[in-house]
Amino acid sequence: MSSTISSARQLELTNRADRLQAAMSTLEQQIKAIEAIGPVAPRGTHLARYQARGSSQAYWYYKLHADTPVFPKIQNPDKLSRYQHLGAAGTQAHIDGLMMVLRRVQIDELQKAIDNLRDCWASLYPEQQQ
């Protein structure tokens, strides 16, 4: 009887592991699909709005702002900057930058879910974690 319980438990464990693996695979495919849509902003990058004052009025512009220098400088492409100017709202550069950041956020959230599922999978087999 105990071998029946043991094999039933093993079968349930295998089924749960298979479901976790299938979910991870689905999320990894979603990441690849997002990457195929277009460029992805570097990690730690967000869209920032800033104001420039002219002689008679203020103008709003947008830029990509990274935690570390990742964008080539226009004047000297060998050096990197933490900022990439995108221009005014609605310009193609602004929309492209926004979409790059959106894709980065989506990928980061999907990766968090994959990492969580990987931890769940590891908890099914605690003896293999050592």
mmCIF file of C-alpha atoms in Angstrom:
data_model
loop_
_atom_site.group_PDB
_atom_site.id
_atom_site.type_symbol
_atom_site.label_atom_id
_atom_site.label_comp_id
_atom_site.label_asym_id
_atom_site.label_seq_id
_atom_site.Cartn_x
_atom_site.Cartn_y
_atom_site.Cartn_z
ATOM 1 C CA MET A 1 0.000 0.000 0.000
ATOM 2 C CA SER A 2 2.823 2.410 0.844
ATOM 3 C CA SER A 3 4.382 1.868 -2.591
ATOM 4 C CA THR A 4 1.027 2.837 -4.169
ATOM 5 C CA ILE A 5 0.948 6.004 -2.088
ATOM 6 C CA SER A 6 4.576 6.665 -2.893
ATOM 7 C CA SER A 7 4.087 6.177 -6.639
ATOM 8 C CA ALA A 8 0.904 8.321 -6.574
ATOM 9 C CA ARG A 9 2.840 11.038 -4.742
ATOM 10 C CA GLN A 10 5.678 10.740 -7.245
ATOM 11 C CA LEU A 11 3.224 11.002 -10.147
ATOM 12 C CA GLU A 12 1.622 14.113 -8.611
ATOM 13 C CA LEU A 13 5.080 15.620 -8.061
ATOM 14 C CA THR A 14 6.006 14.937 -11.680
ATOM 15 C CA ASN A 15 2.739 16.470 -12.920
ATOM 16 C CA ARG A 16 3.307 19.610 -10.849
ATOM 17 C CA ALA A 17 6.884 19.902 -12.109
ATOM 18 C CA ASP A 18 5.656 19.504 -15.697
ATOM 19 C CA ARG A 19 3.053 22.257 -15.212
ATOM 20 C CA LEU A 20 5.687 24.582 -13.751
ATOM 21 C CA GLN A 21 8.050 23.831 -16.634
ATOM 22 C CA ALA A 22 5.279 24.447 -19.186
ATOM 23 C CA ALA A 23 4.453 27.792 -17.570
ATOM 24 C CA MET A 24 8.134 28.815 -17.605
ATOM 25 C CA SER A 25 8.397 27.828 -21.254
ATOM 26 C CA THR A 26 5.307 29.882 -22.130
ATOM 27 C CA LEU A 27 6.711 32.946 -20.366
ATOM 28 C CA GLU A 28 10.091 32.533 -22.091
ATOM 29 C CA GLN A 29 8.290 32.424 -25.451
ATOM 30 C CA GLN A 30 6.459 35.632 -24.524
ATOM 31 C CA ILE A 31 9.802 37.308 -23.776
ATOM 32 C CA LYS A 32 11.147 36.249 -27.183
ATOM 33 C CA ALA A 33 8.002 37.576 -28.868
ATOM 34 C CA ILE A 34 8.400 40.955 -27.144
ATOM 35 C CA GLU A 35 12.072 41.120 -28.152
ATOM 36 C CA ALA A 36 11.085 40.359 -31.755
ATOM 37 C CA ILE A 37 8.721 43.358 -31.847
ATOM 38 C CA GLY A 38 11.518 45.902 -31.533
ATOM 39 C CA PRO A 39 14.418 47.245 -29.492
ATOM 40 C CA VAL A 40 14.322 46.910 -25.712
ATOM 41 C CA ALA A 41 15.617 49.629 -23.383
ATOM 42 C CA PRO A 42 18.634 48.675 -21.265
ATOM 43 C CA ARG A 43 17.941 47.576 -17.691
ATOM 44 C CA GLY A 44 17.567 50.468 -15.286
ATOM 45 C CA THR A 45 16.268 52.854 -17.956
ATOM 46 C CA HIS A 46 13.168 55.004 -17.656
ATOM 47 C CA LEU A 47 11.549 57.844 -19.573
ATOM 48 C CA ALA A 48 12.047 61.284 -18.012
ATOM 49 C CA ARG A 49 10.285 64.551 -18.787
ATOM 50 C CA TYR A 50 12.163 67.809 -18.367
ATOM 51 C CA GLN A 51 11.551 71.481 -18.964
ATOM 52 C CA ALA A 52 13.688 73.896 -20.989
ATOM 53 C CA ARG A 53 12.946 77.579 -20.677
ATOM 54 C CA GLY A 54 13.047 79.784 -23.737
ATOM 55 C CA SER A 55 12.981 83.566 -23.719
ATOM 56 C CA SER A 56 9.195 83.715 -23.635
ATOM 57 C CA GLN A 57 7.928 80.284 -22.612
ATOM 58 C CA ALA A 58 8.847 76.849 -21.300
ATOM 59 C CA TYR A 59 9.162 73.767 -23.478
ATOM 60 C CA TRP A 60 8.782 70.161 -22.359
ATOM 61 C CA TYR A 61 11.080 67.465 -23.689
ATOM 62 C CA TYR A 62 11.684 63.790 -23.021
ATOM 63 C CA LYS A 63 14.801 61.702 -22.564
ATOM 64 C CA LEU A 64 15.789 58.170 -21.723
ATOM 65 C CA HIS A 65 17.532 58.144 -18.353
ATOM 66 C CA ALA A 66 19.665 55.132 -17.387
ATOM 67 C CA ASP A 67 21.164 54.197 -14.022
ATOM 68 C CA THR A 68 24.570 53.748 -15.653
ATOM 69 C CA PRO A 69 26.057 55.187 -18.858
ATOM 70 C CA VAL A 70 24.777 53.040 -21.751
ATOM 71 C CA PHE A 71 23.950 55.472 -24.567
ATOM 72 C CA PRO A 72 26.670 56.565 -27.032
ATOM 73 C CA LYS A 73 27.287 60.305 -26.953
ATOM 74 C CA ILE A 74 26.464 62.122 -30.185
ATOM 75 C CA GLN A 75 29.654 64.212 -30.173
ATOM 76 C CA ASN A 76 31.906 61.316 -29.164
ATOM 77 C CA PRO A 77 30.390 57.853 -29.825
ATOM 78 C CA ASP A 78 33.289 56.189 -27.994
ATOM 79 C CA LYS A 79 32.008 57.652 -24.713
ATOM 80 C CA LEU A 80 28.747 56.719 -23.038
ATOM 81 C CA SER A 81 26.072 58.846 -21.400
ATOM 82 C CA ARG A 82 23.260 58.115 -18.957
ATOM 83 C CA TYR A 83 20.866 60.170 -21.093
ATOM 84 C CA GLN A 84 19.460 59.994 -24.593
ATOM 85 C CA HIS A 85 17.460 63.019 -25.757
ATOM 86 C CA LEU A 86 14.139 62.068 -27.392
ATOM 87 C CA GLY A 87 12.642 65.463 -28.164
ATOM 88 C CA ALA A 88 9.120 66.755 -27.711
ATOM 89 C CA ALA A 89 6.029 64.679 -26.982
ATOM 90 C CA GLY A 90 4.758 62.750 -29.967
ATOM 91 C CA THR A 91 7.982 62.783 -31.981
ATOM 92 C CA GLN A 92 9.029 59.448 -33.438
ATOM 93 C CA ALA A 93 12.023 59.312 -31.076
ATOM 94 C CA HIS A 94 9.731 59.929 -28.074
ATOM 95 C CA ILE A 95 7.301 57.171 -29.096
ATOM 96 C CA ASP A 96 10.160 54.758 -29.891
ATOM 97 C CA GLY A 97 11.762 55.460 -26.499
ATOM 98 C CA LEU A 98 8.474 54.943 -24.696
ATOM 99 C CA MET A 99 7.924 51.624 -26.467
ATOM 100 C CA MET A 100 11.490 50.499 -25.664
ATOM 101 C CA VAL A 101 10.920 51.182 -21.960
ATOM 102 C CA LEU A 102 7.520 49.471 -22.075
ATOM 103 C CA ARG A 103 9.086 46.349 -23.598
ATOM 104 C CA ARG A 104 11.790 46.400 -20.889
ATOM 105 C CA VAL A 105 9.159 46.577 -18.125
ATOM 106 C CA GLN A 106 7.174 43.715 -19.677
ATOM 107 C CA ILE A 107 10.290 41.547 -20.006
ATOM 108 C CA ASP A 108 11.422 42.311 -16.451
ATOM 109 C CA GLU A 109 8.015 41.342 -15.044
ATOM 110 C CA LEU A 110 7.914 38.137 -17.093
ATOM 111 C CA GLN A 111 11.443 37.314 -15.901
ATOM 112 C CA LYS A 112 10.361 37.823 -12.274
ATOM 113 C CA ALA A 113 7.528 35.345 -12.862
ATOM 114 C CA ILE A 114 9.960 32.844 -14.416
ATOM 115 C CA ASP A 115 12.317 33.221 -11.443
ATOM 116 C CA ASN A 116 9.392 32.669 -9.076
ATOM 117 C CA LEU A 117 8.311 29.538 -10.962
ATOM 118 C CA ARG A 118 11.920 28.299 -10.942
ATOM 119 C CA ASP A 119 11.958 28.695 -7.137
ATOM 120 C CA CYS A 120 8.661 26.794 -6.951
ATOM 121 C CA TRP A 121 10.112 24.025 -9.109
ATOM 122 C CA ALA A 122 13.177 23.848 -6.866
ATOM 123 C CA SER A 123 10.947 23.518 -3.791
ATOM 124 C CA LEU A 124 9.475 20.339 -5.284
ATOM 125 C CA TYR A 125 12.922 18.744 -5.140
ATOM 126 C CA PRO A 126 14.572 20.130 -1.982
ATOM 127 C CA GLU A 127 17.202 17.364 -1.895
ATOM 128 C CA GLN A 128 18.614 18.618 -5.235
ATOM 129 C CA GLN A 129 19.166 22.162 -3.926
ATOM 130 C CA GLN A 130 22.196 21.166 -1.866
#
